[in-house]
Amino acid sequence: MKDTAIAKNNPQPFPMTERTLLTQPTVGIDIGGTKINAAIVVPDAPAGEDCWRSLLNAHTPADSETFLRTLSDMINQLKQESPIQAVGIATAGVVDSIHGQILGSTGNMPALTHLRNLKERVEAEVQLPVHVENDANAAAYGEWCYGAAQGARNMFAITLGTGVGMGIVFNGQMYRGSHFYAGEGGHIAISYRRERKCTCGRWDCWEAFASGTGLQKTAELAVEAATETAQAEFKAKYCTNEEVTTYAVIAAWKDGNPIGHQIMDEWHHHIAVGLGSLINVMDPDMIVVGGGLAQFVNFDLLLERTRERSMSAAFNLVPATLGNYAGIVGAAYLAQEAQR
Ligand SMILES: [Zn+2]
């Protein structure tokens, strides 16, 4: 075991990295289960201002030919506005980003199951170099290039949503592992008791506790375990049709309800358990927390809990700053990287 006192007293042992700069306008696209967002990411945005322009969005088509046509229409429209150098696409699924192929499950996007060779298909349509990346990777890279983690040497970003996404920038580069499976931090096990089944088919993944779905499960259990009176009060005040949703929990928590407080406290504990383990493996200088649920994170509490679980205390834990656009920005920067 290393002397933790050394790490704690040595907050920045490595120099920061140079910020990667974009040299030409690049299209960034983020494909989600319900919506596709596309924009031009520009190199000359004034510091502190949004670096994306001409945002377009469309519903995600279920049919692969319509899907392909939607993507090319969006790109062609953006091409008319700027001299575009390349296109970066962020999508769910495990992505072989060298060949631009989607390897793993694409969740709720049936169109992509028939468009595994996405890079080749889109390049043929738009006559521009296309780079395809896993969406959590792209979001992390976006935060590193232009968001909350600029200049970090080793960082990872997590997104707290329906699941827990993760992307790693290691030594100033996107880290994808040997087979593009790196950054599946949502699926590290945080218990061996077979408490909760995960969407991946395994048991007790971090995601089954720290995600929105996990938070809801924690809430259901906490309400079930409460006294009858407390339970009835909680349901009457915060739930519709007695359903314990994350919305109910957030409302109860904001209201100072003791069950709401207990659930949110446990949720922070669940997030910290995973973060602490990841920090002990990677020793990052920066961790970014984003996703739809990040707005409900108490960062002081999470930092305190995470430090209790990690050998090093020399890391910054910060909220994401690019919001829903991190994937677009990261995909564009990665598309440029791929040209080198
Ligand atoms: Zn899992």
Tab-separated table of C-alpha atoms and ligand atoms in Angstrom:
chain	number	residue	atom	x	y	z
A	1	MET	CA	0.000	0.000	0.000
A	2	LYS	CA	1.282	3.463	-0.844
A	3	ASP	CA	1.493	6.157	1.757
A	4	THR	CA	-1.737	8.095	1.250
A	5	ALA	CA	-0.305	11.068	3.123
A	6	ILE	CA	2.105	11.609	0.239
A	7	ALA	CA	-0.630	11.680	-2.367
A	8	LYS	CA	-2.802	13.928	-0.231
A	9	ASN	CA	-0.005	16.458	0.198
A	10	ASN	CA	1.021	16.380	-3.413
A	11	PRO	CA	-1.992	17.615	-5.307
A	12	GLN	CA	-0.485	18.179	-8.752
A	13	PRO	CA	2.526	15.908	-9.299
A	14	PHE	CA	2.249	15.974	-13.119
A	15	PRO	CA	2.083	19.022	-15.343
A	16	MET	CA	-1.235	19.800	-16.991
A	17	THR	CA	-1.551	18.910	-20.663
A	18	GLU	CA	-1.823	21.350	-23.539
A	19	ARG	CA	-5.403	21.992	-24.557
A	20	THR	CA	-6.250	20.405	-27.908
A	21	LEU	CA	-7.393	23.032	-30.380
A	22	LEU	CA	-9.737	22.652	-33.285
A	23	THR	CA	-8.278	24.071	-36.506
A	24	GLN	CA	-11.310	24.079	-38.824
A	25	PRO	CA	-15.103	23.934	-38.476
A	26	THR	CA	-16.161	20.334	-37.901
A	27	VAL	CA	-19.593	18.754	-37.733
A	28	GLY	CA	-20.444	17.028	-34.445
A	29	ILE	CA	-23.445	14.701	-34.232
A	30	ASP	CA	-24.917	13.012	-31.181
A	31	ILE	CA	-27.303	10.147	-31.859
A	32	GLY	CA	-29.679	9.465	-28.993
A	33	GLY	CA	-32.520	6.986	-28.605
A	34	THR	CA	-35.156	9.593	-29.430
A	35	LYS	CA	-33.261	12.516	-30.963
A	36	ILE	CA	-30.301	13.239	-33.224
A	37	ASN	CA	-28.500	16.531	-32.543
A	38	ALA	CA	-26.022	17.978	-35.030
A	39	ALA	CA	-24.040	21.226	-35.090
A	40	ILE	CA	-20.924	22.873	-36.437
A	41	VAL	CA	-18.174	23.007	-33.830
A	42	VAL	CA	-16.031	26.066	-34.524
A	43	PRO	CA	-12.368	26.670	-33.718
A	44	ASP	CA	-12.601	30.353	-32.890
A	45	ALA	CA	-15.290	30.599	-30.188
A	46	PRO	CA	-14.379	33.267	-27.605
A	47	ALA	CA	-13.256	31.725	-24.282
A	48	GLY	CA	-16.180	30.777	-22.086
A	49	GLU	CA	-18.706	30.841	-24.920
A	50	ASP	CA	-20.464	27.936	-26.646
A	51	CYS	CA	-18.310	26.536	-29.460
A	52	TRP	CA	-21.185	25.039	-31.471
A	53	ARG	CA	-23.290	26.794	-34.094
A	54	SER	CA	-26.333	26.070	-36.282
A	55	LEU	CA	-27.761	23.366	-34.056
A	56	LEU	CA	-30.097	20.987	-35.886
A	57	ASN	CA	-32.186	18.200	-34.464
A	58	ALA	CA	-34.358	15.394	-35.753
A	59	HIS	CA	-36.242	12.415	-34.369
A	60	THR	CA	-34.208	9.209	-34.501
A	61	PRO	CA	-35.742	7.113	-37.305
A	62	ALA	CA	-36.255	3.415	-36.633
A	63	ASP	CA	-35.646	2.423	-40.247
A	64	SER	CA	-31.988	2.313	-41.308
A	65	GLU	CA	-32.391	3.890	-44.763
A	66	THR	CA	-34.367	6.840	-43.322
A	67	PHE	CA	-31.791	7.058	-40.572
A	68	LEU	CA	-28.927	7.314	-43.056
A	69	ARG	CA	-30.791	9.890	-45.131
A	70	THR	CA	-31.538	11.994	-42.023
A	71	LEU	CA	-27.842	12.013	-41.097
A	72	SER	CA	-26.700	12.982	-44.600
A	73	ASP	CA	-29.362	15.695	-44.898
A	74	MET	CA	-28.192	17.241	-41.632
A	75	ILE	CA	-24.533	17.102	-42.677
A	76	ASN	CA	-25.229	18.501	-46.150
A	77	GLN	CA	-27.193	21.368	-44.651
A	78	LEU	CA	-24.305	22.233	-42.299
A	79	LYS	CA	-21.777	21.845	-45.135
A	80	GLN	CA	-23.454	24.737	-46.943
A	81	GLU	CA	-22.751	27.056	-44.019
A	82	SER	CA	-19.043	26.445	-43.386
A	83	PRO	CA	-16.011	24.813	-44.987
A	84	ILE	CA	-16.345	21.601	-42.970
A	85	GLN	CA	-13.188	19.460	-42.550
A	86	ALA	CA	-14.737	16.305	-41.107
A	87	VAL	CA	-17.717	14.778	-39.314
A	88	GLY	CA	-17.691	13.231	-35.847
A	89	ILE	CA	-20.573	10.999	-34.785
A	90	ALA	CA	-21.262	9.933	-31.201
A	91	THR	CA	-23.531	6.932	-30.731
A	92	ALA	CA	-24.545	4.404	-28.096
A	93	GLY	CA	-22.915	1.006	-28.328
A	94	VAL	CA	-19.378	-0.308	-28.311
A	95	VAL	CA	-17.676	1.325	-31.276
A	96	ASP	CA	-14.569	0.235	-33.142
A	97	SER	CA	-13.564	3.836	-33.742
A	98	ILE	CA	-10.644	2.888	-36.004
A	99	HIS	CA	-12.943	1.285	-38.590
A	100	GLY	CA	-16.050	3.247	-37.600
A	101	GLN	CA	-18.029	0.110	-36.875
A	102	ILE	CA	-20.583	-0.482	-34.169
A	103	LEU	CA	-19.750	-3.724	-32.357
A	104	GLY	CA	-22.076	-4.082	-29.405
A	105	SER	CA	-25.719	-3.535	-28.640
A	106	THR	CA	-27.210	-0.220	-29.738
A	107	GLY	CA	-29.950	-0.353	-27.124
A	108	ASN	CA	-33.111	1.282	-28.317
A	109	MET	CA	-31.914	2.214	-31.810
A	110	PRO	CA	-33.036	-0.518	-34.208
A	111	ALA	CA	-31.806	1.441	-37.266
A	112	LEU	CA	-28.197	0.988	-36.190
A	113	THR	CA	-28.380	-2.794	-36.061
A	114	HIS	CA	-28.373	-2.669	-39.887
A	115	LEU	CA	-25.824	0.146	-40.102
A	116	ARG	CA	-22.876	-1.407	-38.320
A	117	ASN	CA	-20.445	0.077	-40.862
A	118	LEU	CA	-21.675	3.584	-40.127
A	119	LYS	CA	-18.452	5.404	-41.105
A	120	GLU	CA	-18.317	3.847	-44.569
A	121	ARG	CA	-22.018	4.432	-45.243
A	122	VAL	CA	-22.024	8.089	-44.169
A	123	GLU	CA	-18.722	8.858	-45.947
A	124	ALA	CA	-20.191	7.536	-49.188
A	125	GLU	CA	-23.151	9.880	-48.764
A	126	VAL	CA	-21.423	13.125	-47.772
A	127	GLN	CA	-17.897	12.894	-49.260
A	128	LEU	CA	-16.218	13.917	-45.996
A	129	PRO	CA	-14.054	11.968	-43.545
A	130	VAL	CA	-16.300	10.547	-40.800
A	131	HIS	CA	-15.270	9.414	-37.328
A	132	VAL	CA	-17.598	7.317	-35.154
A	133	GLU	CA	-17.201	7.141	-31.377
A	134	ASN	CA	-19.050	5.741	-28.378
A	135	ASP	CA	-21.194	8.536	-26.940
A	136	ALA	CA	-19.827	8.426	-23.386
A	137	ASN	CA	-16.274	8.565	-24.779
A	138	ALA	CA	-17.190	11.543	-26.942
A	139	ALA	CA	-18.835	13.336	-23.997
A	140	ALA	CA	-15.732	12.829	-21.834
A	141	TYR	CA	-13.464	14.036	-24.629
A	142	GLY	CA	-15.691	17.089	-25.149
A	143	GLU	CA	-15.423	18.009	-21.474
A	144	TRP	CA	-11.653	17.549	-21.687
A	145	CYS	CA	-11.201	19.636	-24.846
A	146	TYR	CA	-13.625	22.423	-24.203
A	147	GLY	CA	-15.499	21.816	-20.941
A	148	ALA	CA	-14.860	21.253	-17.250
A	149	ALA	CA	-11.646	19.207	-17.521
A	150	GLN	CA	-9.474	21.279	-19.853
A	151	GLY	CA	-5.802	20.660	-19.287
A	152	ALA	CA	-6.237	17.567	-17.105
A	153	ARG	CA	-3.639	14.863	-17.712
A	154	ASN	CA	-5.735	11.922	-16.592
A	155	MET	CA	-9.469	12.358	-16.281
A	156	PHE	CA	-12.676	10.454	-16.509
A	157	ALA	CA	-16.212	11.674	-16.939
A	158	ILE	CA	-19.349	9.883	-15.850
A	159	THR	CA	-22.889	10.564	-16.973
A	160	LEU	CA	-25.669	9.833	-14.538
A	161	GLY	CA	-28.832	9.121	-16.496
A	162	THR	CA	-30.944	6.025	-17.124
A	163	GLY	CA	-27.587	4.232	-16.931
A	164	VAL	CA	-24.069	5.287	-15.919
A	165	GLY	CA	-21.815	6.169	-18.865
A	166	MET	CA	-18.091	6.707	-18.636
A	167	GLY	CA	-15.239	7.946	-20.806
A	168	ILE	CA	-11.537	8.129	-19.994
A	169	VAL	CA	-8.831	10.521	-21.163
A	170	PHE	CA	-5.537	8.989	-20.144
A	171	ASN	CA	-2.254	10.832	-20.539
A	172	GLY	CA	-3.951	13.416	-22.727
A	173	GLN	CA	-5.549	10.866	-25.080
A	174	MET	CA	-8.886	9.122	-25.398
A	175	TYR	CA	-8.443	5.710	-23.762
A	176	ARG	CA	-10.422	2.951	-25.468
A	177	GLY	CA	-8.703	-0.201	-24.191
A	178	SER	CA	-7.511	-3.105	-26.347
A	179	HIS	CA	-10.913	-3.962	-27.810
A	180	PHE	CA	-12.838	-0.681	-27.428
A	181	TYR	CA	-14.470	-1.868	-24.196
A	182	ALA	CA	-12.680	0.541	-21.825
A	183	GLY	CA	-14.767	2.964	-19.835
A	184	GLU	CA	-17.531	0.527	-18.980
A	185	GLY	CA	-17.275	1.780	-15.413
A	186	GLY	CA	-21.043	1.556	-15.045
A	187	HIS	CA	-20.591	-2.210	-14.991
A	188	ILE	CA	-18.008	-2.595	-12.242
A	189	ALA	CA	-19.590	-4.659	-9.472
A	190	ILE	CA	-20.013	-2.877	-6.156
A	191	SER	CA	-21.476	-5.826	-4.257
A	192	TYR	CA	-21.288	-9.619	-4.422
A	193	ARG	CA	-24.636	-10.264	-2.796
A	194	ARG	CA	-26.765	-10.463	-5.930
A	195	GLU	CA	-28.865	-7.552	-4.774
A	196	ARG	CA	-29.751	-5.996	-8.091
A	197	LYS	CA	-29.807	-7.275	-11.628
A	198	CYS	CA	-28.208	-4.941	-14.184
A	199	THR	CA	-29.360	-4.211	-17.733
A	200	CYS	CA	-26.184	-5.996	-18.953
A	201	GLY	CA	-27.449	-9.275	-17.451
A	202	ARG	CA	-24.903	-9.325	-14.607
A	203	TRP	CA	-25.499	-8.604	-10.940
A	204	ASP	CA	-24.782	-5.579	-8.759
A	205	CYS	CA	-23.157	-3.335	-11.336
A	206	TRP	CA	-22.509	0.238	-10.174
A	207	GLU	CA	-25.097	1.389	-12.705
A	208	ALA	CA	-27.819	-0.635	-10.947
A	209	PHE	CA	-27.296	1.632	-7.913
A	210	ALA	CA	-25.982	4.999	-9.125
A	211	SER	CA	-28.157	5.571	-12.219
A	212	GLY	CA	-31.669	6.997	-12.299
A	213	THR	CA	-33.004	3.454	-12.404
A	214	GLY	CA	-30.803	2.613	-9.413
A	215	LEU	CA	-31.970	5.661	-7.509
A	216	GLN	CA	-35.569	4.632	-8.112
A	217	LYS	CA	-34.862	1.120	-6.799
A	218	THR	CA	-33.168	2.565	-3.707
A	219	ALA	CA	-36.215	4.768	-3.214
A	220	GLU	CA	-38.687	1.875	-3.520
A	221	LEU	CA	-36.750	-0.114	-0.939
A	222	ALA	CA	-36.488	2.843	1.445
A	223	VAL	CA	-40.201	3.602	1.231
A	224	GLU	CA	-41.054	-0.079	1.746
A	225	ALA	CA	-38.865	-0.189	4.847
A	226	ALA	CA	-40.372	2.955	6.374
A	227	THR	CA	-43.089	2.882	9.035
A	228	GLU	CA	-46.643	2.690	7.753
A	229	THR	CA	-47.363	6.275	8.716
A	230	ALA	CA	-44.208	7.640	7.069
A	231	GLN	CA	-44.883	5.529	3.989
A	232	ALA	CA	-48.469	6.776	3.677
A	233	GLU	CA	-47.341	10.387	4.141
A	234	PHE	CA	-44.608	10.029	1.496
A	235	LYS	CA	-46.926	8.467	-1.057
A	236	ALA	CA	-49.765	10.914	-0.455
A	237	LYS	CA	-47.508	13.925	-0.719
A	238	TYR	CA	-45.057	13.067	-3.504
A	239	CYS	CA	-46.309	10.131	-5.560
A	240	THR	CA	-48.856	9.818	-8.307
A	241	ASN	CA	-50.697	6.461	-8.214
A	242	GLU	CA	-48.443	5.424	-5.311
A	243	GLU	CA	-45.509	5.093	-7.726
A	244	VAL	CA	-42.136	5.942	-6.182
A	245	THR	CA	-40.343	7.695	-9.038
A	246	THR	CA	-37.104	9.675	-9.043
A	247	TYR	CA	-39.249	12.815	-9.406
A	248	ALA	CA	-41.042	11.894	-6.162
A	249	VAL	CA	-37.693	11.413	-4.433
A	250	ILE	CA	-36.301	14.731	-5.628
A	251	ALA	CA	-39.469	16.550	-4.578
A	252	ALA	CA	-39.396	14.902	-1.140
A	253	TRP	CA	-35.704	15.663	-0.739
A	254	LYS	CA	-36.144	19.341	-1.656
A	255	ASP	CA	-39.031	19.469	0.806
A	256	GLY	CA	-36.838	18.210	3.668
A	257	ASN	CA	-38.773	14.935	3.993
A	258	PRO	CA	-36.712	12.444	6.077
A	259	ILE	CA	-37.236	9.510	3.656
A	260	GLY	CA	-36.297	11.737	0.714
A	261	HIS	CA	-33.163	12.800	2.579
A	262	GLN	CA	-32.246	9.214	3.445
A	263	ILE	CA	-32.656	8.076	-0.185
A	264	MET	CA	-30.520	10.904	-1.589
A	265	ASP	CA	-27.884	10.308	1.088
A	266	GLU	CA	-27.718	6.643	0.101
A	267	TRP	CA	-27.543	7.568	-3.598
A	268	HIS	CA	-24.496	9.784	-2.945
A	269	HIS	CA	-22.980	6.867	-1.055
A	270	HIS	CA	-23.602	4.588	-4.042
A	271	ILE	CA	-21.989	7.040	-6.476
A	272	ALA	CA	-18.993	7.505	-4.162
A	273	VAL	CA	-18.368	3.748	-3.836
A	274	GLY	CA	-17.865	3.437	-7.601
A	275	LEU	CA	-15.894	6.660	-7.929
A	276	GLY	CA	-13.532	5.662	-5.105
A	277	SER	CA	-12.737	2.327	-6.787
A	278	LEU	CA	-12.134	3.976	-10.159
A	279	ILE	CA	-9.893	6.618	-8.594
A	280	ASN	CA	-7.837	3.916	-6.895
A	281	VAL	CA	-7.202	2.298	-10.286
A	282	MET	CA	-6.557	5.435	-12.318
A	283	ASP	CA	-5.354	8.184	-9.976
A	284	PRO	CA	-6.924	10.928	-12.096
A	285	ASP	CA	-6.471	14.654	-11.576
A	286	MET	CA	-10.019	15.448	-12.681
A	287	ILE	CA	-13.411	13.736	-12.551
A	288	VAL	CA	-16.387	15.242	-14.337
A	289	VAL	CA	-19.954	14.356	-13.407
A	290	GLY	CA	-22.638	15.032	-16.005
A	291	GLY	CA	-25.919	13.605	-17.267
A	292	GLY	CA	-29.513	14.433	-16.457
A	293	LEU	CA	-29.199	13.561	-12.764
A	294	ALA	CA	-25.991	15.546	-12.137
A	295	GLN	CA	-28.059	18.611	-11.274
A	296	PHE	CA	-29.245	16.797	-8.142
A	297	VAL	CA	-25.746	15.883	-6.959
A	298	ASN	CA	-24.456	17.698	-3.893
A	299	PHE	CA	-20.816	17.982	-4.955
A	300	ASP	CA	-19.486	18.799	-1.466
A	301	LEU	CA	-21.149	15.707	-0.044
A	302	LEU	CA	-20.035	13.541	-2.970
A	303	LEU	CA	-16.436	14.755	-2.680
A	304	GLU	CA	-16.401	14.013	1.049
A	305	ARG	CA	-17.823	10.504	0.511
A	306	THR	CA	-15.494	9.797	-2.410
A	307	ARG	CA	-12.417	10.859	-0.438
A	308	GLU	CA	-13.351	8.364	2.277
A	309	ARG	CA	-13.090	5.666	-0.411
A	310	SER	CA	-9.981	6.711	-2.342
A	311	MET	CA	-6.284	6.502	-1.594
A	312	SER	CA	-5.558	9.832	-3.262
A	313	ALA	CA	-7.366	12.993	-2.309
A	314	ALA	CA	-5.569	14.953	-5.002
A	315	PHE	CA	-8.352	15.083	-7.561
A	316	ASN	CA	-10.967	17.609	-8.534
A	317	LEU	CA	-14.582	16.495	-8.745
A	318	VAL	CA	-16.537	18.907	-10.894
A	319	PRO	CA	-19.887	19.192	-12.676
A	320	ALA	CA	-19.880	18.915	-16.476
A	321	THR	CA	-20.171	22.274	-18.224
A	322	LEU	CA	-21.210	21.325	-21.781
A	323	GLY	CA	-24.552	19.789	-20.821
A	324	ASN	CA	-26.219	17.965	-23.716
A	325	TYR	CA	-23.586	19.218	-26.155
A	326	ALA	CA	-20.540	17.414	-24.743
A	327	GLY	CA	-21.043	14.542	-27.224
A	328	ILE	CA	-21.239	16.883	-30.211
A	329	VAL	CA	-18.105	18.777	-29.160
A	330	GLY	CA	-16.144	15.618	-28.316
A	331	ALA	CA	-17.155	13.867	-31.551
A	332	ALA	CA	-15.960	16.880	-33.587
A	333	TYR	CA	-12.592	17.089	-31.789
A	334	LEU	CA	-12.128	13.322	-32.157
A	335	ALA	CA	-12.927	13.568	-35.872
A	336	GLN	CA	-10.076	16.046	-36.170
A	337	GLU	CA	-7.777	13.789	-34.113
A	338	ALA	CA	-8.561	10.915	-36.476
A	339	GLN	CA	-7.272	12.967	-39.443
A	340	ARG	CA	-3.785	13.170	-37.970
B	1	ZN	ZN	-24.014	-4.164	-15.777
